[in-house]
Tab-separated table of C-alpha atoms in Angstrom:
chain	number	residue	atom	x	y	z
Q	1	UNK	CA	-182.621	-4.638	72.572
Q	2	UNK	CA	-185.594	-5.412	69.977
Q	3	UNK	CA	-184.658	-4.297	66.387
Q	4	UNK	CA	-187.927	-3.336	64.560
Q	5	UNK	CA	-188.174	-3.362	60.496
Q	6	UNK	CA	-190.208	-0.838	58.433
Q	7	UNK	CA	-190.143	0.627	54.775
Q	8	UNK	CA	-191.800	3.585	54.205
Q	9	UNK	CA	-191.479	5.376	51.607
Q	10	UNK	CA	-188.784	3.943	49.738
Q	11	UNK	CA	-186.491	3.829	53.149
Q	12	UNK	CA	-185.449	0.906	55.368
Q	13	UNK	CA	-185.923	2.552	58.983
Q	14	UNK	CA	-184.997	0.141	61.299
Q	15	UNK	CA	-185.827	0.900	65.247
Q	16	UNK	CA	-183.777	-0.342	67.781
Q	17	UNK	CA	-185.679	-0.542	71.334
Q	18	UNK	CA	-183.892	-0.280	74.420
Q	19	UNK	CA	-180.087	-0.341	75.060
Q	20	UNK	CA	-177.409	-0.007	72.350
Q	21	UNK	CA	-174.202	-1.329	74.024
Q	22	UNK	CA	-171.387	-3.744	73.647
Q	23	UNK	CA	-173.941	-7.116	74.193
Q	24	UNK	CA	-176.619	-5.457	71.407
Q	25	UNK	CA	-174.214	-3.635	69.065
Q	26	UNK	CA	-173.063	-6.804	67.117
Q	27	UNK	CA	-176.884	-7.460	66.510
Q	28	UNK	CA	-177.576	-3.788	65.692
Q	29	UNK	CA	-174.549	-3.756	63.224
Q	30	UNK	CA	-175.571	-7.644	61.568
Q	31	UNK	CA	-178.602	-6.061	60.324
Q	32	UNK	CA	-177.295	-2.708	59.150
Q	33	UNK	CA	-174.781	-4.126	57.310
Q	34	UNK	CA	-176.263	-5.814	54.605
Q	35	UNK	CA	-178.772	-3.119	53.727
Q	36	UNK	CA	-175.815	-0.502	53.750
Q	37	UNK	CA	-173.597	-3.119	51.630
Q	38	UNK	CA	-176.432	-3.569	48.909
Q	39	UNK	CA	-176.965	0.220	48.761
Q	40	UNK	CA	-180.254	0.653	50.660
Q	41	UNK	CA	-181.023	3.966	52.151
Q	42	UNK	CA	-181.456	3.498	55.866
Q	43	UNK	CA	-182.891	5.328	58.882
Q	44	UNK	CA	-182.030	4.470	62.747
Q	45	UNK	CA	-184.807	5.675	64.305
Q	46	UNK	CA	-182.999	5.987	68.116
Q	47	UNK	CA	-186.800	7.736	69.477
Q	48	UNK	CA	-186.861	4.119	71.418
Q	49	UNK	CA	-183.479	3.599	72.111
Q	50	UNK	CA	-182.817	4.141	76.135
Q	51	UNK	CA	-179.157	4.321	75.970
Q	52	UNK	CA	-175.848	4.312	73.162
Q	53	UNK	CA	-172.513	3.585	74.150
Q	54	UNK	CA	-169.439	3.622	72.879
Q	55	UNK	CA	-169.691	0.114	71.351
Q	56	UNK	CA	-173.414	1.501	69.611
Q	57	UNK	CA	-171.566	4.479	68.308
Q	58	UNK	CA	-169.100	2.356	66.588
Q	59	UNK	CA	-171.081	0.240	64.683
Q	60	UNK	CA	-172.975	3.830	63.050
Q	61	UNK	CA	-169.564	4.651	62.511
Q	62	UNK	CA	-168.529	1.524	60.726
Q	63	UNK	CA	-172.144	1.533	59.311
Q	64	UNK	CA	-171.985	5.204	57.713
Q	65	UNK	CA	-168.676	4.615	56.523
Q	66	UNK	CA	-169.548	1.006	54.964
Q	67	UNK	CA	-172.264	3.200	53.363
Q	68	UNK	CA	-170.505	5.686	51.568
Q	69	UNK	CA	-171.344	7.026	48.620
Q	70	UNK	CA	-173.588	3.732	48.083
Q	71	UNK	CA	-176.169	5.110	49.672
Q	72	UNK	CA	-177.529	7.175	52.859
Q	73	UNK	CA	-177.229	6.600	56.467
Q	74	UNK	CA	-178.941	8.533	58.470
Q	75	UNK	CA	-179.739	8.647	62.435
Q	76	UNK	CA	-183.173	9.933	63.611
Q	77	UNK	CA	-185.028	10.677	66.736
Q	78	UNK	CA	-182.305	10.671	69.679
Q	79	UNK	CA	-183.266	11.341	73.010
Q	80	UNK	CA	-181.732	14.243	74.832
Q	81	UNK	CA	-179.296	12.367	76.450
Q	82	UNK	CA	-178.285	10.232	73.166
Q	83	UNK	CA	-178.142	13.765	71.210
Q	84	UNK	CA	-175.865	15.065	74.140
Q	85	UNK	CA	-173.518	12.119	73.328
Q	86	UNK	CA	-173.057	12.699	69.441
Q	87	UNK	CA	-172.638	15.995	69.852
Q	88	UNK	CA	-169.958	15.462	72.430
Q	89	UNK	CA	-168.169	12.614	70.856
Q	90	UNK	CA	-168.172	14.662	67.371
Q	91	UNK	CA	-170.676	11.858	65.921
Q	92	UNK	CA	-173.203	14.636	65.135
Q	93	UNK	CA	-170.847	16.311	62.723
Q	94	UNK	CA	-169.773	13.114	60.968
Q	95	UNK	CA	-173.240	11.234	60.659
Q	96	UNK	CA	-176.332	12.907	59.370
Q	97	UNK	CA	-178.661	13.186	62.821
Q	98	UNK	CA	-182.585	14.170	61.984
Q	99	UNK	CA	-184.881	15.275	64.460
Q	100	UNK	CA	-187.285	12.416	63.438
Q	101	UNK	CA	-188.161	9.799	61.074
Q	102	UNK	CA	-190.182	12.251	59.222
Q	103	UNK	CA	-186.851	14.890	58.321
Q	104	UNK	CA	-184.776	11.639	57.585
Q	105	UNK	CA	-187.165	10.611	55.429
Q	106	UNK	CA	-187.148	13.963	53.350
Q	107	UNK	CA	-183.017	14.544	53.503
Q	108	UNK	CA	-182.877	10.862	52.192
Q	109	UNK	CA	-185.655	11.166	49.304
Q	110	UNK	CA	-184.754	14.880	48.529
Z	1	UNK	CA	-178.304	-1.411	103.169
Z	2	UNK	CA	-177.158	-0.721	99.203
Z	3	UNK	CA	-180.272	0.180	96.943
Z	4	UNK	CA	-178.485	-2.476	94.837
Z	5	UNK	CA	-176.118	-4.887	95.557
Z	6	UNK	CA	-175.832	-7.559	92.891
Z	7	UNK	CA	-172.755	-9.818	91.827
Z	8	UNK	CA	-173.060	-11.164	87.916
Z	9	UNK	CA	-170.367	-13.514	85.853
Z	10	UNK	CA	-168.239	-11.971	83.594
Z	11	UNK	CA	-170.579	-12.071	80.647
Z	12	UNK	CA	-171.601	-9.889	78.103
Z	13	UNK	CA	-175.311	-11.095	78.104
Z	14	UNK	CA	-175.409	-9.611	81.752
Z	15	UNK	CA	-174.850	-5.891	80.623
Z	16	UNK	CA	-178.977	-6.409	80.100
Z	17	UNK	CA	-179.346	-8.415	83.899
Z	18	UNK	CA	-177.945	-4.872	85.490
Z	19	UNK	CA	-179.810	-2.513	83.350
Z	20	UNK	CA	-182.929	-4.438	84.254
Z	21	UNK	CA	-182.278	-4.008	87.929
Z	22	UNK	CA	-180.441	-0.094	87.794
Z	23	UNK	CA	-184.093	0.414	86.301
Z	24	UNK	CA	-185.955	-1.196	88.685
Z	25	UNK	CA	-183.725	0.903	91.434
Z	26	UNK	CA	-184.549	4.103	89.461
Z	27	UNK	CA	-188.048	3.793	89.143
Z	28	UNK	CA	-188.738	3.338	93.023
Z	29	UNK	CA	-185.804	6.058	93.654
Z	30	UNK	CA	-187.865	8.449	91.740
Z	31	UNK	CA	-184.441	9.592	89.232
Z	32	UNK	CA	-184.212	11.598	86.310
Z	33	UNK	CA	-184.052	10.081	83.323
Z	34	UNK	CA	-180.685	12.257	82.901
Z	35	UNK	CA	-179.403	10.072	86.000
Z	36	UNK	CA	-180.833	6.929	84.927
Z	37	UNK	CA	-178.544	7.199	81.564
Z	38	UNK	CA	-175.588	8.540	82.972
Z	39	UNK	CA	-175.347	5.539	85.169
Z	40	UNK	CA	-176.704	3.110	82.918
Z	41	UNK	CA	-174.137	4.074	79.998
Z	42	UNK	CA	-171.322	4.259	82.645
Z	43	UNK	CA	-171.833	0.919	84.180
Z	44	UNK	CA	-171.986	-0.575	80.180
Z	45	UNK	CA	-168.304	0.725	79.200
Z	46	UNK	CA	-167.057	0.140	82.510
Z	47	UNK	CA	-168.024	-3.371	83.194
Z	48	UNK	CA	-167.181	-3.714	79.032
Z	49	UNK	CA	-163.803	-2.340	80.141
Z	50	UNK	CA	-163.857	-5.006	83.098
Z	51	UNK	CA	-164.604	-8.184	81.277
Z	52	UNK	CA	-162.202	-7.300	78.259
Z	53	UNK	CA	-158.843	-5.686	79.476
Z	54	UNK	CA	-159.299	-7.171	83.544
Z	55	UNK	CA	-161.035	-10.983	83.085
Z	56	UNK	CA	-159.656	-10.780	78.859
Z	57	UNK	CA	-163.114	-12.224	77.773
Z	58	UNK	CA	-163.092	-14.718	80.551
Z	59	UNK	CA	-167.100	-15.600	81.191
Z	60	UNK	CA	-167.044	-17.009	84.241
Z	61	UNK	CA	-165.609	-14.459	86.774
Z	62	UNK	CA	-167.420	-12.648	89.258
Z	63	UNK	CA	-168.141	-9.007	89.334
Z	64	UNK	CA	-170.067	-6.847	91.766
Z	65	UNK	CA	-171.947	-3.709	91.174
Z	66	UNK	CA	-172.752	-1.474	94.113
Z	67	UNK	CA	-175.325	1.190	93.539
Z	68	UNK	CA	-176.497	4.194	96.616
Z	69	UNK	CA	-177.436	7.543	97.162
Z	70	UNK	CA	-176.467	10.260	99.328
Z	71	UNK	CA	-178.539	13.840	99.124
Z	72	UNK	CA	-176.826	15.088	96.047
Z	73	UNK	CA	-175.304	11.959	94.633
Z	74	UNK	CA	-175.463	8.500	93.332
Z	75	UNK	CA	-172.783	6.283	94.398
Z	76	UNK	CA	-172.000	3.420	92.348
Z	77	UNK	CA	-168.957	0.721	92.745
Z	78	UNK	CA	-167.910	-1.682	90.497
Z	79	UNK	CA	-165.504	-4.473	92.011
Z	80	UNK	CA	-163.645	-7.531	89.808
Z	81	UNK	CA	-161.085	-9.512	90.851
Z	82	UNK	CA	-159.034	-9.676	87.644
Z	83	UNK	CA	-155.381	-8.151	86.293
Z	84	UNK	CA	-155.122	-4.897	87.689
Z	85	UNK	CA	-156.583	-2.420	85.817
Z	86	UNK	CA	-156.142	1.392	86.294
Z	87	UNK	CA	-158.137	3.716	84.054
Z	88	UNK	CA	-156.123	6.682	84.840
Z	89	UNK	CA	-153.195	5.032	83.519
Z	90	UNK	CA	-155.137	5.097	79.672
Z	91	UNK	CA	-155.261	9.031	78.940
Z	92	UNK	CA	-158.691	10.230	77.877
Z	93	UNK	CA	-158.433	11.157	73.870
Z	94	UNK	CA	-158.016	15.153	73.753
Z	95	UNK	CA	-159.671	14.223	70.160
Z	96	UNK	CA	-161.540	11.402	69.146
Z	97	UNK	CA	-160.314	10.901	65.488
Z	98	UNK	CA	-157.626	8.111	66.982
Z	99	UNK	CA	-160.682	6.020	67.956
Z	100	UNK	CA	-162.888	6.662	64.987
Z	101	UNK	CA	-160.598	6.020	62.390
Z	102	UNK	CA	-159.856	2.591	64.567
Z	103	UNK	CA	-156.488	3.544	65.218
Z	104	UNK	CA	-156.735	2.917	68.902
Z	105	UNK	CA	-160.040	1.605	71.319
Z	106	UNK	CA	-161.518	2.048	74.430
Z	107	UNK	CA	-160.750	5.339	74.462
Z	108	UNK	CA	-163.872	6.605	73.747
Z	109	UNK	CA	-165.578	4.566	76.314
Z	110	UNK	CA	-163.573	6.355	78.994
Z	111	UNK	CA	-164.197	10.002	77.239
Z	112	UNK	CA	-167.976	9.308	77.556
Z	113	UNK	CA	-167.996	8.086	81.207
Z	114	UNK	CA	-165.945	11.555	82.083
Z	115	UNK	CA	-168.775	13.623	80.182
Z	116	UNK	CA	-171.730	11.525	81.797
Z	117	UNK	CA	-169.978	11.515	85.930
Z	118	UNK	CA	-169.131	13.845	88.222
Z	119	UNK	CA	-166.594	11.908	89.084
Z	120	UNK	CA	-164.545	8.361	88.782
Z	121	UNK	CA	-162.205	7.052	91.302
Z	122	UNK	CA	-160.051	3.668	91.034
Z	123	UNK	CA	-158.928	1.913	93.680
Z	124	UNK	CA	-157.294	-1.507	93.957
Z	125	UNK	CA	-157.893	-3.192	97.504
Z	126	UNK	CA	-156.811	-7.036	98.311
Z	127	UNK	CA	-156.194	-7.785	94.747
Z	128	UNK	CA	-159.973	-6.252	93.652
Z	129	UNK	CA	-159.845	-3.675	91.387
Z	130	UNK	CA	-162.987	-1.147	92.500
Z	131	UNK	CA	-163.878	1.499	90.945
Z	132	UNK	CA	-166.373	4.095	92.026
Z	133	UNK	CA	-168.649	6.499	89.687
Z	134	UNK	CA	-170.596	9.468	90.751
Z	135	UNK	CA	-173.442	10.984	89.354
Z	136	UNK	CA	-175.327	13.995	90.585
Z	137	UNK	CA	-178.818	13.767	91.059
């Protein structure tokens, strides 16, 4: 997994390319953390990430949760088969999920 | 012959080793992306499972991963040699709020691998635990 940086307008979206899984997750959730603990609003943009397991679905859990009311979490961009997954798992209806970067963007700035 | 026969150590890091070579398998097998993830997010909570609960975190134990097809199926086996280990003896969570709020793991693991197979079948043969996934193509 490659975890790409970007701001744009105002947000931190940070892309995670390839697979999400118990090896990457701790890397994925190391970066999150910090941005969620200081109150940043942050995007995942999944739209490069191949696969999520259970371990990746944790650390959004943790993450969303460590974000509270500090500021927003928000997933964006999930393939069909990562989409299939949050819905299934009940994810979807506890973690804001955007189509793309774009919608995440304007939920988080709205 | 096996479209993939491959036998890694007990390590974490080599989740990314058998995703690099279920690809490879994929691309020349011509299968749908759909497949491709089933089996690729399968294989990452099983052999997870594996190297915590059979090998507990033990790096340096050996553990084989099977993959072929038949017309309507892909075949996969996953064979370790550690504590026996029975996934139909952990219930699947009717609800996932146990797991979420962190009141008990792994669960979820197994509840994806049930939504993403057609089927999962354990066996435990000469003191190797094996367990086989299906997917249909």
């Amino acid at each position: 997994m490659e975890l790409l940086e970007a701001i744009q307008d105002g947000v931190t979206v940070i892309s995670p390319k390839g697979n999400i899984n118990r090896a990457t997750s701790p890397e994925l959730q190391g970066r999150l953390s910090p941005l969620v603990e200081e109150g940043k609003d942050v995007v995942v943009d999944l739209s490069e990430a191949a696969t999520v397991s259970s371990a990746g679905l944790r650390v959004m859990f943790i993450i969303a949760k460590a974000a509270g009311e500090k500021g927003k979490f928000v997933l964006a961009s999930p393939n069909e088969m990562v989409a299939d997954i949050l819905n299934v798992t009940g994810f979807a209806s506890l973690i804001t999920v955007k189509d793309d970067v774009e919608s995440a963007i304007s939920f988080i700035n709205s | 012959m096996a479209l993939l026969d491959l036998t890694v150590e007990s390590s974490i890091e080599e989740l990314q080793a058998i995703a690099n070579q279920v690809d490879g398998v994929a691309e020349q097998q011509g299968w749908s992306q759909k497949t491709v993830f089933a089996l690729q997010v399968a294989l990452d909570e099983w052999i997870s499972n594996v190297i915590k609960y059979s090998y507990k975190e033990r790096s340096d134990q050996p553990i084989r991963v099977v993959v072929n097809e038949n017309e309507d199926e892909l075949i996969a086996s996953v064979e370790d040699l550690g504590t026996p280990f029975d996934p139909s003896s952990s219930a699947v969570p009717a609800t996932l709020d146990d797991t979420l709020s962190g009141k008990r793991e792994g669960g979820m693991g197994l509840f994806v691998m049930h939504h993403l197979l057609s089927d999962i079948a354990f066996e435990r043969v000469n003191n190797r635990n094996i367990v086989t996934l299906r997917v249909k193509l």
